mmCIF file of C-alpha atoms in Angstrom:
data_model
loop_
_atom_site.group_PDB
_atom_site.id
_atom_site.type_symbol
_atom_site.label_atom_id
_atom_site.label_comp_id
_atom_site.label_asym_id
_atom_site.label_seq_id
_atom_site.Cartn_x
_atom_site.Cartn_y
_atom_site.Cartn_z
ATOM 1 C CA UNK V 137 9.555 3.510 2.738
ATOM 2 C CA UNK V 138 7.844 0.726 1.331
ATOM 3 C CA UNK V 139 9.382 -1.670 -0.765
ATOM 4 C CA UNK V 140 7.060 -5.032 -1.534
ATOM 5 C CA UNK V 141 7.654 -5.831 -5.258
ATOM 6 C CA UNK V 142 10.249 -7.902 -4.012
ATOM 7 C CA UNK V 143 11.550 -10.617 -1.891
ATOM 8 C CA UNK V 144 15.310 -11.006 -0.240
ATOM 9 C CA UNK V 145 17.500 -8.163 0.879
ATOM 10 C CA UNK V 146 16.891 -4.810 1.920
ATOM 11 C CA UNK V 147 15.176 -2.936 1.045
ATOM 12 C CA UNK V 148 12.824 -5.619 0.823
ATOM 13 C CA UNK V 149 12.076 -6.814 4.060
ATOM 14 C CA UNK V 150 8.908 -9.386 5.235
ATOM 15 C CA UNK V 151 7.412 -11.821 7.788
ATOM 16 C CA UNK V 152 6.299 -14.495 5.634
ATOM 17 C CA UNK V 153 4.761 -18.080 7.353
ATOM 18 C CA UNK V 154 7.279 -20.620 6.000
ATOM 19 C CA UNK V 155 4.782 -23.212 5.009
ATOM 20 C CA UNK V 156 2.858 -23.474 8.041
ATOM 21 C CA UNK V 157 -0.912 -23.356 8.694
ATOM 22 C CA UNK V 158 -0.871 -21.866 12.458
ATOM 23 C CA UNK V 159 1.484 -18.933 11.883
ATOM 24 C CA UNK V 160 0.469 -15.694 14.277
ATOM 25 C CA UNK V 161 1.674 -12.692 14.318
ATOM 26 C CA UNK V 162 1.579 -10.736 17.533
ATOM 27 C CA UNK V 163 2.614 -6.985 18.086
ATOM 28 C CA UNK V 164 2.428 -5.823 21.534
ATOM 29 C CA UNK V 165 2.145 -1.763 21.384
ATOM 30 C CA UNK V 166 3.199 -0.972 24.837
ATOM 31 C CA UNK V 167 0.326 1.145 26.358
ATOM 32 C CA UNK V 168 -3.320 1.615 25.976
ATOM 33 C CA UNK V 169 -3.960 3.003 22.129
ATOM 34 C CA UNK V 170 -7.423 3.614 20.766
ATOM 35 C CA UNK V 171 -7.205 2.595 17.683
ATOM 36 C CA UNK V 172 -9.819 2.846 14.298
ATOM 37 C CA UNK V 173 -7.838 1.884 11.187
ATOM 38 C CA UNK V 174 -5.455 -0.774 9.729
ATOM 39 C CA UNK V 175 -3.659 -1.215 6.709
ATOM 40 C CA UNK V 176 -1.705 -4.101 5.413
ATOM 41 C CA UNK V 177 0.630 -4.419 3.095
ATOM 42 C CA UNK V 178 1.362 -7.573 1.454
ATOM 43 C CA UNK V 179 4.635 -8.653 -0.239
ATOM 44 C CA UNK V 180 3.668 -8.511 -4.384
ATOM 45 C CA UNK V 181 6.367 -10.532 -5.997
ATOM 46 C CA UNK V 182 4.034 -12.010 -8.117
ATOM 47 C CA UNK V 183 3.605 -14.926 -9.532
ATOM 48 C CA UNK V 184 6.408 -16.206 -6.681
ATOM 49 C CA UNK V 185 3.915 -14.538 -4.373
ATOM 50 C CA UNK V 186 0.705 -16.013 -2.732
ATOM 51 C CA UNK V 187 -1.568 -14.066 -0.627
ATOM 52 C CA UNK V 188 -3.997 -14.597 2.226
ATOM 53 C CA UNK V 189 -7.620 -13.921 1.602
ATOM 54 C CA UNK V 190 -8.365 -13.347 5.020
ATOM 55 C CA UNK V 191 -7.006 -12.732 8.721
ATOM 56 C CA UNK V 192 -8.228 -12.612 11.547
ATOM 57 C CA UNK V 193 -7.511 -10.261 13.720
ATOM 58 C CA UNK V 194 -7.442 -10.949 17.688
ATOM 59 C CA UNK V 195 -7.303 -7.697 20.131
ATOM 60 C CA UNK V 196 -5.914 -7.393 23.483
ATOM 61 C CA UNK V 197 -9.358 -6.850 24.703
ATOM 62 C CA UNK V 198 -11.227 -9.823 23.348
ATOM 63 C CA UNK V 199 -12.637 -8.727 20.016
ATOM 64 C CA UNK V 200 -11.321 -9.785 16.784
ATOM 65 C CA UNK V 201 -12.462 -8.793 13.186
ATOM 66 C CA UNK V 202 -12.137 -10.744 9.947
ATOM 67 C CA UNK V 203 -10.202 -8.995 7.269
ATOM 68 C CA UNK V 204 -10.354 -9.910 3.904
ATOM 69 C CA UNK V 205 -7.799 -9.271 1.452
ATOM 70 C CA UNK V 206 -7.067 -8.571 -2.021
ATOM 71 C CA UNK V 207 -4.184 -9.425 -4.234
ATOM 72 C CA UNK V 208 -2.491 -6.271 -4.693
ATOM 73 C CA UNK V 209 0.942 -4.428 -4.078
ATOM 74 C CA UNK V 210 -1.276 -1.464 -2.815
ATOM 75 C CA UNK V 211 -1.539 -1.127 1.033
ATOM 76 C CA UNK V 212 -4.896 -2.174 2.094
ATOM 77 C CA UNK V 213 -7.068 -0.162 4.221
ATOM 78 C CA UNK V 214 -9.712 -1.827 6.939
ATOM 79 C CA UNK V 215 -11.782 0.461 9.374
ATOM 80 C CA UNK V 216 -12.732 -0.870 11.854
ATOM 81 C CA UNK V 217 -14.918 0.184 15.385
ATOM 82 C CA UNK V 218 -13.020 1.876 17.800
ATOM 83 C CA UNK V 219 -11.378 0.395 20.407
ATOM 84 C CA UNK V 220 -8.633 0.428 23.210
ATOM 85 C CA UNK V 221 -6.217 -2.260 23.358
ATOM 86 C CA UNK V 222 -2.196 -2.768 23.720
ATOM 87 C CA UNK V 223 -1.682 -5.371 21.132
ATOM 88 C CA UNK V 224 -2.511 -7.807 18.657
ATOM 89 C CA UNK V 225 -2.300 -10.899 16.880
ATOM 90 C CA UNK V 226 -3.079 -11.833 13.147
ATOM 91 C CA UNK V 227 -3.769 -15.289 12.977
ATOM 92 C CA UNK V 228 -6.448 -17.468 10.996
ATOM 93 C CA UNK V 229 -3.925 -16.800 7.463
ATOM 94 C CA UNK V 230 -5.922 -18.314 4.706
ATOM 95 C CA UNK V 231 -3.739 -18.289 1.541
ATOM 96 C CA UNK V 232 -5.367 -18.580 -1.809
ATOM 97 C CA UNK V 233 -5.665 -21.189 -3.500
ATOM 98 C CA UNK V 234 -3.181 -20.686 -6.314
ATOM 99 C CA UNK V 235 0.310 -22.431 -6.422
ATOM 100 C CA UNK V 236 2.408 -20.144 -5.017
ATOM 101 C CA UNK V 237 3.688 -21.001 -1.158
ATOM 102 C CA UNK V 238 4.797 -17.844 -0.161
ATOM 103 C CA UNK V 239 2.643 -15.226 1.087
ATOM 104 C CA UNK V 240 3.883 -12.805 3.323
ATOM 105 C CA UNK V 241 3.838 -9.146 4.939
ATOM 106 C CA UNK V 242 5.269 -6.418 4.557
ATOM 107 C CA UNK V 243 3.949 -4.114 6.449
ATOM 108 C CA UNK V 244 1.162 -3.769 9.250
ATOM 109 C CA UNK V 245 -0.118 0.027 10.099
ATOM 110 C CA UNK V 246 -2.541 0.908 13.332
ATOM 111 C CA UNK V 247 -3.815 4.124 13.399
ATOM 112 C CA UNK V 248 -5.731 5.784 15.958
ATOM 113 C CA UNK V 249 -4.278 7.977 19.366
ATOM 114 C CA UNK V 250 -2.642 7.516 22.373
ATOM 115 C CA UNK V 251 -4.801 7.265 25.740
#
């Protein structure tokens, strides 16, 4: 279930940055996944929403990729070139320039297999 048109209780849950220009996000997956595919999915309680533009995305094995966003309620899908790793980290959140203060995440899906 994904519920993003709104903000507070469940079943409306999000990480959102609080403000700050060096927020990360890190997700540590545990063992080796080869992964192809993200989607995020932003929270979209707009106009009390912002929304990044871009992140950048830093693998466990040294490679990163820029994403760049939309503003949308609708999960956002990036391919992106194979590769192995065991975590994450989003980091480099550039919010638009509108005059909101909150963007935030909902969700973050990895797809690929386990190795």
């Amino acid at each position: 279930m994904v519920a993003n048109e709104k903000h507070g209780n469940y079943p409306f849950q999000s990480w959102g940055i609080a403000g700050r220009d060096d927020a990360e996000f890190t997700l540590t997956l545990g063992h080796p996944v080869q992964i192809d595919e993200l989607v995020i999915v932003l929270r979209a309680d707009y106009p009390h929403d912002s929304h990044w533009t871009s992140i950048t995305v830093t693998f466990s094995d040294g490679s990163d990729a820029v994403l760049h966003l939309q503003k949308t309620a609708d999960p956002q899908h990036f391919a992106i070139a194979p590769r192995t790793i065991t975590g994450l980290k989003l980091t480099h959140l550039v919010k638009d320039k509108d005059a909101s203060t909150f963007p935030a995440l909902t969700e973050l899906q990895i797809f690929g297999q386990a190795e």
